Amino acid sequence: MPATLPPGLSAAAFSQALAGFRQAVGKTYVYADETALSSYLDPYSTTEDAAHTPAAAVAPHSVEEIQAVLKVAREYGIPLWPVSTGKNYAYGGPAPRKSGYVVLDLARMNRIIEVNARDGYAVVEPGVSYFDLYRYLKEHDIPLWIDCAAPGWGSVLGNLLDHGAGYTPYGEHLTMQCGMQVVLADGTVVDTATGALPGARASQLYKWGAGPWIDGLFTQSGLGIVTRLGVWLMPEPPGYRPFMVTFPDEDALHDLTEAIRPLKLNMVIPNGATSVELLWEAATRVTKAQYYGGKGPLPPSVRRKLMADLDIGAWNFYAALYGPPPMIERSWSVVRDALGKVKGARFYTDRPGDTAWEYRAKLMRGIPNMTEYSLMNWIGSGAHIDFSPMSAPTGDDAVRLYHLIKDKVEARGFDYIGEFLIGWRDQHHIFMLIFDRTDPQERERAHQVFGEIVADAAAQGFGEYRTHLDFMDQIAATYDWNDHALRRLNERVRDALDPGGIMAPGKMGVWPRRMRA
Amino acid sequence: MPATLPPGLSAAAFSQALAGFRQAVGKTYVYADETALSSYLDPYSTTEDAAHTPAAAVAPHSVEEIQAVLKVAREYGIPLWPVSTGKNYAYGGPAPRKSGYVVLDLARMNRIIEVNARDGYAVVEPGVSYFDLYRYLKEHDIPLWIDCAAPGWGSVLGNLLDHGAGYTPYGEHLTMQCGMQVVLADGTVVDTATGALPGARASQLYKWGAGPWIDGLFTQSGLGIVTRLGVWLMPEPPGYRPFMVTFPDEDALHDLTEAIRPLKLNMVIPNGATSVELLWEAATRVTKAQYYGGKGPLPPSVRRKLMADLDIGAWNFYAALYGPPPMIERSWSVVRDALGKVKGARFYTDRPGDTAWEYRAKLMRGIPNMTEYSLMNWIGSGAHIDFSPMSAPTGDDAVRLYHLIKDKVEARGFDYIGEFLIGWRDQHHIFMLIFDRTDPQERERAHQVFGEIVADAAAQGFGEYRTHLDFMDQIAATYDWNDHALRRLNERVRDALDPGGIMAPGKMGVWPRRMRA
Ligand SMILES: Cc1cc2nc3c(=O)[nH]c(=O)nc-3n(C[C@H](O)[C@H](O)[C@H](O)COP(=O)(O)OP(=O)(O)OC[C@H]3O[C@@H](n4cnc5c(N)ncnc54)[C@H](O)[C@@H]3O)c2cc1C
Ligand SMILES: Cc1cc2nc3c(=O)[nH]c(=O)nc-3n(C[C@H](O)[C@H](O)[C@H](O)COP(=O)(O)OP(=O)(O)OC[C@H]3O[C@@H](n4cnc5c(N)ncnc54)[C@H](O)[C@@H]3O)c2cc1C
């Protein structure tokens, strides 16, 4: 099929733009032919590839090249979609918001600019994945940990810009960000916060700098190409103890959540703790087909068999303790008392040969791995998109949310695969809608049901912290207090920083004027 | 003297504007005559009052009234200067950036909207001071602490918007902010982050909401009138131990800082700890005249006398431990080992009758007080402005900064009165330039030397986190990496959100187009 053109551009103009891109980064790093572009599609979306096919991809490897690319983009009004390692699977992967964008692939910028063992921070370029940073700390024997998302190939920078989270005490990635270097649409390079002071001694140390703190502006927006990021790394603690608590009954969820909240509030449990539902826990070790031949949700009898075979619960709680061993002992006894009160609690501090336990124990100490991807095998050619609402860390909210989703998706023949990630004062709920992408109807149904879940959840006050490309407008539309005041504010800031509408237009439902519906 | 007029407005037009203001908030809350306005001057600045005399002050008590005031300001292009309790002494107090602004005094909006004991947060209006919130928690017996600046009459919201800090583990105020309500220049009311979702369950719980995090934009900028603020409060810990360590030798500073850093990094010491220099320590208890008749810095002999009389050191370190007592014991032994290695260390966990110790012990557990103001009496009619640079938490930086300031101000006949506030990975240095404001020469010299300190410090990589009105342009100009890229970005955002240049123009050296030099 003929190549996809950027919106509103003729083939002739586009080929000139391509020449401009080639001149900017060299012809080897401009991908415009079909085969090369296939690696920029989203294998997991509920819509046609045609909805998110880039017109081209450009891989710069320096700030100067980014500026040259931006110049071409400004000149031809070509929307860019920046990605770092481009592994944002479940939220669109490396695919652009709409077809015809040019994906700005920053993976070649993969230098670890600096790791400061003394003050415990790293400065990284977009292409640095968790694997890279981890390996670097090991090779140089630096006593610092990283905090990583489940997929270790994720980008430290990219994940953080998308408000990603991890499982160590440094799990809230944006909180641990300190200073960034960002390239604006007009090519200006800005070092934010203290970085704006030449030779600043406190750079990467003091978060706010002087004047308004604007780093947040460049997260989940694409209003600037972030080329460097300061991130605090956790000093290796003297001791570490991961643990797991399983609960056999489906409705232990309420009491479990109530018991956890104070432990988080008082920081007895300092890390991103998770309550994992049965199927999610099982799907990393077995496939659906091994236990059940039909379509649609598992009957209860099959669920019980799963629990027995794998020795897991309807809910499986994971967390860890850090610090000097004596302090760990003390916190451990507080944890046993608190969670022991929940019906059927069984405690584990080790589970040899259990790949699920192993990858979690790694995640909670910042060792990157890819095990969580085996969830995909739950069903053949499984694709998934994530629904991740936020709620208060209460039992009621947990149960309400759980049923709202479970009932709706099972009614449509989908499994409920989810977990609760309990933060300091909030709790994320992560629901993976796994569907067979090769089946157009099923894909279309997945698309439908996801939209409805979003609407129902919002109606009940459950908003998402991030979402898949296809649902960004819908999500943005749910944050409509005072006649979309927030979105109009975001549109205003966007129009100021990206008057040409070339910077990830439509990211999180914020569009430039010329594309505003 | 005839009233001050807003820049570029005729007396006639101004009187119409005043009529508009009276219509908006009622004539009792519009102050335009000389006497009423004197309470909006800055008694501590190094410049003439004429440099910061407001044309009027307006005190709205609701969002609707703020919108009405904004409408008038837009129509006549009248610059507004919002303050909450307006106690920003040392940084300009309630005085506006330039003469002729209209101070928007929000002190009448002083409702505590909500305190949520379960999730440990409060939602406050601008006029709520630390005293107010503290008293509220006591009256309702809520087991939560506040974190307060040294002057208890400060505004929870105001201080936070100015990147203020306190002395408990929740010392970094902006980190503990979650959601805000802000009124834009065009009157739009925006609830940020999860607040944009009607009935959001995670509001005040999840900091980032969805999409770009823009709350930082409204700190140290005045680009929006913040009418509500969500703030996390620390759950009362099971145990609390404040302590003080003194060091007799001036040059203990280096080793002291080196010993503290790891304790902060590993969170053995979780709160904002301070290393206080002799005179600051002494000035809260005695005056200069009692010890020395001449002008200029104290000779060494007098310094020794002070140390002997008050039983204090050249450096005095304050910090605290929190949590279960056994954990406190453990951390305490770690602290003793670490600081014991520094020459002449003497430990105190109590100092009866010592007012300096008392107000610090209060601050480190969030009990507001006003004792630190007695520093003013160090010299007759003492006025002071604060110089507060940031640096890496290292001995070298501490010593370098200390001498850079000390030598310069003493050469100009001023005392060195300072302290180091050691954050998680950074250290603030706070220097109070105390001067006799009734003496024009001395005031002028103070003005001179302050400017030079800023320039020298910046040349060596020490940037401020906040400053006095008179030095905002100079500070902004030191953050000039890449040809002022950051400031130009801020100007761009300002021009987008405040096209009329009426929202605290010049705050932190960011001016609207029509006032840009
Ligand atoms: C099985 C599975 C498990 C997962 N577990 C987690 C998890 O534990 N935690 C979690 O957070 N996520 C998780 N995810 C979601 C996602 O895969 C990760 O967040 C992943 O790290 C994001 O991809 P990335 O790091 O390569 O970022 P990218 O794809 O590079 O970036 C993400 C987005 O950020 C923006 N961006 C990236 N770089 C820049 C830049 N330089 N300048 C401007 N904007 C930029 C773009 O909008 C881009 O779309 C999971 C997904 C799957 C499929
Ligand atoms: C002796 C002494 C000790 C001090 N110790 C400390 C200390 O320990 N920690 C510390 O942080 N500071 C300290 N300060 C500085 C200062 O006094 C406090 O920070 C004080 O809290 C600030 O005044 P305020 O809270 O009344 O804020 P306000 O004066 O109300 O506001 C401060 C600024 O924020 C902006 N602002 C305020 N309200 C709004 C609004 N609603 N919308 C938009 N913008 C707004 C304005 O630009 C205003 O100028 C000290 C000062 C002195 C003199």
Coordinates of N, CA, C and O in Angstrom, one line a residue, chain A residues 109-234:
Chain A
M109 N 20.1 7.6 21.5 CA 20.7 8.4 22.5 C 20.7 7.7 23.8 O 19.8 7.7 24.6
N110 N 21.7 6.8 24.0 CA 21.6 5.9 25.1 C 22.8 6.0 26.1 O 23.3 5.0 26.6
R111 N 23.3 7.2 26.2 CA 24.4 7.4 27.1 C 24.0 7.6 28.5 O 23.0 8.3 28.8
I112 N 24.7 7.0 29.4 CA 24.5 7.3 30.9 C 25.5 8.4 31.1 O 26.7 8.2 31.1
I113 N 24.9 9.6 31.3 CA 25.8 10.8 31.3 C 26.6 10.8 32.6 O 27.8 11.0 32.6
E114 N 26.0 10.4 33.7 CA 26.7 10.5 34.9 C 26.0 9.6 36.0 O 24.8 9.6 36.0
V115 N 26.8 8.9 36.8 CA 26.2 8.3 38.0 C 27.0 8.9 39.1 O 28.3 8.8 39.1
N116 N 26.4 9.5 40.1 CA 27.1 10.1 41.2 C 26.9 9.2 42.5 O 25.8 9.2 43.1
A117 N 27.9 8.4 42.8 CA 27.7 7.5 43.9 C 27.5 8.3 45.2 O 26.8 7.9 46.1
R118 N 28.2 9.4 45.3 CA 28.2 10.1 46.6 C 26.8 10.6 46.9 O 26.3 10.4 48.0
D119 N 26.2 11.3 45.9 CA 24.9 11.9 46.2 C 23.7 11.0 45.7 O 22.6 11.3 45.9
G120 N 24.1 9.9 45.1 CA 23.0 8.9 44.8 C 22.1 9.4 43.7 O 20.9 9.5 43.9
Y121 N 22.7 9.7 42.5 CA 21.8 10.0 41.4 C 22.4 9.6 40.1 O 23.6 9.4 40.0
A122 N 21.6 9.6 39.1 CA 22.1 9.3 37.7 C 21.5 10.3 36.8 O 20.4 10.8 37.0
V123 N 22.3 10.6 35.7 CA 21.7 11.4 34.7 C 21.7 10.6 33.4 O 22.8 10.1 33.0
V124 N 20.6 10.4 32.8 CA 20.5 9.4 31.7 C 19.9 10.1 30.4 O 19.1 11.0 30.5
E125 N 20.3 9.5 29.3 CA 19.6 9.9 28.0 C 18.4 9.0 27.8 O 18.3 7.9 28.4
P126 N 17.5 9.3 26.8 CA 16.3 8.6 26.7 C 16.5 7.1 26.4 O 15.8 6.3 26.8
G127 N 17.6 6.7 25.6 CA 17.7 5.4 25.2 C 18.2 4.4 26.3 O 18.4 3.2 26.1
V128 N 18.5 5.0 27.5 CA 19.1 4.1 28.5 C 17.9 3.3 29.1 O 16.9 3.9 29.6
S129 N 18.0 2.0 29.0 CA 16.9 1.1 29.5 C 17.3 0.8 31.0 O 18.4 1.0 31.4
Y130 N 16.3 0.2 31.6 CA 16.6 -0.3 33.0 C 17.8 -1.3 33.0 O 18.7 -1.3 33.8
F131 N 17.8 -2.1 31.9 CA 18.9 -3.1 31.8 C 20.2 -2.4 31.8 O 21.2 -2.7 32.5
D132 N 20.3 -1.3 30.9 CA 21.5 -0.6 30.7 C 22.0 0.0 32.0 O 23.2 -0.2 32.4
L133 N 21.1 0.6 32.7 CA 21.5 1.3 34.0 C 22.0 0.3 35.0 O 23.0 0.5 35.7
Y134 N 21.2 -0.8 35.1 CA 21.5 -1.8 36.1 C 22.9 -2.4 35.8 O 23.7 -2.5 36.7
R135 N 23.1 -2.7 34.5 CA 24.4 -3.3 34.2 C 25.5 -2.3 34.5 O 26.6 -2.7 35.0
Y136 N 25.3 -1.0 34.2 CA 26.3 0.0 34.4 C 26.7 0.0 35.9 O 27.9 0.0 36.3
L137 N 25.7 0.0 36.8 CA 26.0 0.1 38.2 C 26.8 -1.2 38.7 O 27.7 -1.1 39.5
K138 N 26.5 -2.3 38.1 CA 27.2 -3.5 38.4 C 28.6 -3.5 38.0 O 29.6 -3.7 38.7
E139 N 28.8 -3.1 36.7 CA 30.2 -3.1 36.2 C 31.1 -2.1 37.0 O 32.2 -2.4 37.1
H140 N 30.5 -1.0 37.4 CA 31.3 -0.1 38.2 C 31.2 -0.3 39.6 O 31.7 0.6 40.4
D141 N 30.5 -1.3 40.0 CA 30.4 -1.7 41.5 C 30.0 -0.5 42.3 O 30.6 -0.1 43.3
I142 N 28.8 0.1 41.9 CA 28.3 1.3 42.6 C 27.2 0.8 43.5 O 26.3 0.2 43.1
P143 N 27.3 1.1 44.8 CA 26.3 0.6 45.8 C 25.0 1.4 45.7 O 24.5 2.0 46.7
L144 N 24.4 1.4 44.5 CA 23.1 2.1 44.4 C 22.1 1.1 43.6 O 22.6 0.3 42.8
W145 N 20.8 1.3 43.9 CA 19.8 0.5 43.2 C 19.1 1.3 42.2 O 19.1 2.5 42.3
I146 N 18.4 0.6 41.2 CA 17.5 1.3 40.4 C 16.1 0.9 40.8 O 15.9 0.0 41.6
D147 N 15.1 1.7 40.3 CA 13.7 1.2 40.4 C 13.2 1.0 39.0 O 13.3 1.9 38.2
C148 N 12.7 -0.2 38.7 CA 12.3 -0.4 37.4 C 10.9 -0.9 37.2 O 10.3 -1.4 38.1
A149 N 10.3 -0.6 36.1 CA 9.0 -1.1 35.7 C 9.2 -2.6 35.5 O 10.3 -3.1 35.4
A150 N 8.1 -3.3 35.4 CA 8.2 -4.7 35.2 C 9.0 -5.1 33.9 O 9.9 -5.9 33.9
P151 N 8.8 -4.4 32.8 CA 9.5 -4.8 31.6 C 10.9 -4.1 31.7 O 11.0 -2.9 31.6
G152 N 11.9 -4.9 31.9 CA 13.3 -4.3 32.1 C 13.8 -3.5 30.9 O 14.7 -2.7 31.0
W153 N 13.1 -3.8 29.7 CA 13.7 -3.1 28.5 C 13.1 -1.6 28.4 O 13.4 -0.9 27.5
G154 N 12.3 -1.3 29.5 CA 11.8 0.0 29.5 C 12.8 1.1 29.6 O 14.0 0.8 30.0
S155 N 12.5 2.3 29.2 CA 13.4 3.4 29.3 C 13.2 4.1 30.6 O 12.1 4.4 31.0
V156 N 14.4 4.3 31.4 CA 14.3 5.0 32.6 C 13.6 6.4 32.4 O 12.6 6.7 33.1
L157 N 13.9 7.0 31.4 CA 13.4 8.4 31.1 C 12.0 8.3 30.6 O 11.1 9.0 31.0
G158 N 11.8 7.4 29.6 CA 10.5 7.3 29.0 C 9.4 7.0 29.9 O 8.3 7.6 30.1
N159 N 9.7 5.9 30.7 CA 8.7 5.4 31.7 C 8.3 6.5 32.6 O 7.2 6.8 32.9
L160 N 9.3 7.3 33.1 CA 9.1 8.3 34.1 C 8.2 9.4 33.5 O 7.4 10.0 34.2
L161 N 8.5 9.7 32.2 CA 7.7 10.8 31.6 C 6.3 10.4 31.5 O 5.4 11.3 31.4
D162 N 6.0 9.1 31.5 CA 4.6 8.7 31.3 C 4.0 8.4 32.7 O 3.0 7.7 32.8
H163 N 4.7 9.0 33.7 CA 4.2 8.7 35.1 C 4.2 7.2 35.4 O 3.3 6.7 36.1
G164 N 5.3 6.5 35.0 CA 5.4 5.1 35.3 C 5.7 4.9 36.7 O 6.1 5.9 37.4
A165 N 5.7 3.7 37.2 CA 6.0 3.4 38.6 C 6.7 2.1 38.7 O 6.6 1.2 37.8
G166 N 7.4 1.9 39.8 CA 8.1 0.6 40.1 C 7.8 0.1 41.4 O 6.7 0.4 42.0
Y167 N 8.6 -0.8 41.9 CA 8.2 -1.6 43.1 C 9.2 -1.5 44.3 O 9.0 -2.1 45.3
T168 N 10.2 -0.6 44.2 CA 11.1 -0.4 45.4 C 10.5 0.9 46.1 O 9.5 1.5 45.6
P169 N 11.2 1.3 47.2 CA 10.7 2.5 47.9 C 10.8 3.7 47.0 O 10.1 4.7 47.2
Y170 N 11.5 3.6 45.9 CA 11.6 4.7 45.0 C 10.7 4.5 43.8 O 10.9 4.9 42.7
G171 N 9.5 3.9 44.1 CA 8.6 3.4 43.1 C 7.9 4.5 42.3 O 7.6 4.4 41.1
E172 N 7.7 5.7 43.0 CA 7.0 6.8 42.3 C 8.0 7.6 41.5 O 8.7 8.5 41.9
H173 N 8.2 7.2 40.2 CA 9.3 7.7 39.4 C 9.4 9.2 39.3 O 10.4 9.8 39.5
L174 N 8.2 9.8 39.1 CA 8.3 11.3 38.9 C 8.8 12.0 40.2 O 9.5 13.0 40.1
T175 N 8.5 11.4 41.3 CA 9.0 12.0 42.6 C 10.5 12.0 42.6 O 11.1 12.9 43.1
M176 N 11.1 11.0 42.0 CA 12.6 10.8 42.1 C 13.3 11.5 41.0 O 14.5 11.4 40.8
Q177 N 12.6 12.3 40.2 CA 13.2 13.0 39.1 C 13.7 14.3 39.6 O 13.1 15.0 40.4
C178 N 14.9 14.6 39.2 CA 15.5 15.9 39.6 C 16.2 16.6 38.5 O 17.4 16.2 38.2
G179 N 15.6 17.5 37.8 CA 16.2 18.2 36.7 C 16.1 17.4 35.4 O 16.1 16.2 35.5
M180 N 15.9 18.2 34.3 CA 15.8 17.5 33.0 C 16.3 18.5 32.0 O 16.4 19.7 32.3
Q181 N 16.8 18.0 30.9 CA 17.1 18.8 29.8 C 16.1 18.6 28.7 O 15.8 17.4 28.4
V182 N 15.5 19.6 28.2 CA 14.4 19.4 27.3 C 14.5 20.3 26.1 O 15.0 21.5 26.2
V183 N 14.2 19.8 24.9 CA 14.3 20.6 23.7 C 12.9 21.0 23.3 O 12.0 20.1 23.1
L184 N 12.7 22.3 23.2 CA 11.3 22.8 22.9 C 11.1 22.7 21.4 O 12.0 22.5 20.6
A185 N 9.8 22.9 21.0 CA 9.4 22.8 19.6 C 10.3 23.8 18.7 O 10.6 23.5 17.6
D186 N 10.7 24.9 19.3 CA 11.4 25.9 18.5 C 12.9 25.6 18.5 O 13.7 26.4 18.1
G187 N 13.3 24.5 19.1 CA 14.7 24.1 19.1 C 15.4 24.6 20.3 O 16.6 24.2 20.5
T188 N 14.8 25.4 21.1 CA 15.5 25.9 22.3 C 15.8 24.7 23.3 O 15.0 23.9 23.5
V189 N 17.0 24.7 23.8 CA 17.4 23.6 24.8 C 17.3 24.2 26.1 O 18.0 25.3 26.4
V190 N 16.5 23.6 27.0 CA 16.3 24.2 28.4 C 16.8 23.1 29.4 O 16.4 22.0 29.3
D191 N 17.7 23.6 30.3 CA 18.0 22.8 31.4 C 17.1 23.3 32.5 O 17.2 24.5 32.8
T192 N 16.3 22.5 33.1 CA 15.3 23.0 34.1 C 15.9 23.1 35.5 O 17.0 22.5 35.8
A193 N 15.2 23.7 36.4 CA 15.6 23.8 37.8 C 17.0 24.3 37.9 O 17.4 25.2 37.2
T194 N 17.7 23.7 38.8 CA 19.1 24.3 39.1 C 20.0 24.1 37.9 O 21.0 24.8 37.8
G195 N 19.6 23.2 37.0 CA 20.4 23.0 35.8 C 20.6 24.3 35.0 O 21.5 24.4 34.1
A196 N 19.7 25.3 35.2 CA 19.7 26.5 34.4 C 20.9 27.4 34.9 O 21.2 28.4 34.3
L197 N 21.5 27.0 36.0 CA 22.6 27.8 36.5 C 23.9 27.1 36.0 O 24.1 26.0 36.4
P198 N 24.7 27.8 35.2 CA 25.9 27.2 34.7 C 26.7 26.7 35.9 O 27.0 27.4 36.8
G199 N 27.2 25.5 35.8 CA 28.1 24.9 36.8 C 27.4 24.8 38.2 O 28.0 24.9 39.2
A200 N 26.0 24.7 38.2 CA 25.3 24.6 39.4 C 25.8 23.5 40.3 O 25.9 22.3 39.8
R201 N 26.1 23.7 41.5 CA 26.6 22.6 42.4 C 25.4 21.8 42.9 O 25.6 20.6 43.2
A202 N 24.2 22.4 42.9 CA 23.1 21.6 43.4 C 22.3 20.9 42.3 O 21.3 20.4 42.6
S203 N 22.9 20.9 41.1 CA 22.1 20.3 40.1 C 21.9 18.9 40.4 O 22.8 18.2 40.9
Q204 N 20.8 18.3 40.1 CA 20.4 17.0 40.4 C 20.2 16.7 41.9 O 20.1 15.6 42.3
L205 N 20.3 17.8 42.6 CA 20.2 17.6 44.1 C 19.0 18.3 44.6 O 18.3 17.8 45.5
Y206 N 18.8 19.5 44.1 CA 17.6 20.3 44.6 C 16.6 20.3 43.5 O 16.8 20.7 42.4
K207 N 15.4 19.8 43.8 CA 14.4 19.5 42.7 C 13.8 20.7 42.1 O 13.6 20.8 40.9
W208 N 13.5 21.8 42.9 CA 12.6 22.8 42.3 C 13.4 24.0 41.7 O 12.8 24.7 40.9
G209 N 14.6 24.1 41.9 CA 15.4 25.2 41.3 C 14.8 26.5 41.9 O 14.4 26.6 43.0
A210 N 14.8 27.5 41.0 CA 14.2 28.8 41.4 C 13.1 29.1 40.4 O 13.2 28.8 39.3
G211 N 12.1 29.7 40.9 CA 11.0 30.1 40.0 C 10.0 28.9 39.9 O 10.2 27.9 40.5
P212 N 9.1 29.0 39.0 CA 8.1 28.0 38.9 C 8.7 26.7 38.5 O 9.6 26.6 37.7
W213 N 8.2 25.6 39.0 CA 8.7 24.2 38.7 C 7.9 23.7 37.5 O 6.8 23.4 37.6
I214 N 8.6 23.6 36.4 CA 7.8 23.4 35.2 C 8.1 22.0 34.6 O 7.6 21.6 33.5
D215 N 8.9 21.2 35.3 CA 9.3 19.9 34.7 C 8.0 19.1 34.5 O 7.9 18.4 33.5
G216 N 7.0 19.2 35.4 CA 5.8 18.4 35.3 C 5.1 18.7 33.9 O 4.4 17.8 33.4
L217 N 5.4 19.8 33.4 CA 4.8 20.2 32.1 C 5.2 19.2 31.0 O 4.4 19.1 30.0
F218 N 6.4 18.6 31.2 CA 6.9 17.8 30.0 C 6.6 16.3 30.3 O 7.3 15.5 29.7
T219 N 5.8 16.1 31.2 CA 5.4 14.6 31.4 C 4.0 14.4 30.9 O 3.2 15.3 31.0
Q220 N 3.8 13.3 30.3 CA 2.5 13.0 29.6 C 2.0 14.1 28.8 O 0.9 14.5 28.8
S221 N 2.9 14.7 28.0 CA 2.5 15.8 27.2 C 3.2 15.8 25.8 O 2.7 16.1 24.8
G222 N 4.5 15.5 25.9 CA 5.3 15.6 24.6 C 5.6 17.0 24.2 O 6.1 17.3 23.1
L223 N 5.3 18.0 25.1 CA 5.5 19.4 24.7 C 7.0 19.7 24.6 O 7.4 20.8 24.2
G224 N 7.9 18.8 25.0 CA 9.3 19.0 24.8 C 9.9 17.7 24.7 O 9.4 16.7 25.2
I225 N 11.0 17.6 23.9 CA 11.7 16.4 23.8 C 12.7 16.4 25.0 O 13.6 17.2 25.0
V226 N 12.5 15.4 25.9 CA 13.4 15.4 27.0 C 14.6 14.6 26.6 O 14.5 13.4 26.2
T227 N 15.8 15.2 26.7 CA 17.0 14.5 26.2 C 17.9 14.1 27.4 O 18.8 13.3 27.2
R228 N 17.6 14.6 28.5 CA 18.4 14.2 29.7 C 17.5 14.2 30.9 O 16.6 15.1 31.0
L229 N 17.7 13.3 31.8 CA 16.9 13.3 33.0 C 17.8 13.0 34.2 O 18.6 12.1 34.2
G230 N 17.6 13.8 35.3 CA 18.3 13.5 36.5 C 17.3 12.6 37.3 O 16.1 12.9 37.4
V231 N 17.9 11.5 37.9 CA 17.0 10.6 38.7 C 17.7 10.2 39.9 O 18.9 9.8 39.8
W232 N 17.1 10.2 41.0 CA 17.7 9.8 42.3 C 17.7 8.3 42.3 O 16.7 7.7 42.0
L233 N 18.8 7.7 42.8 CA 18.9 6.3 43.0 C 19.0 5.9 44.4 O 19.6 6.7 45.2
M234 N 18.3 4.9 44.8 CA 18.3 4.5 46.2 C 19.6 3.9 46.6 O 20.1 3.0 46.0

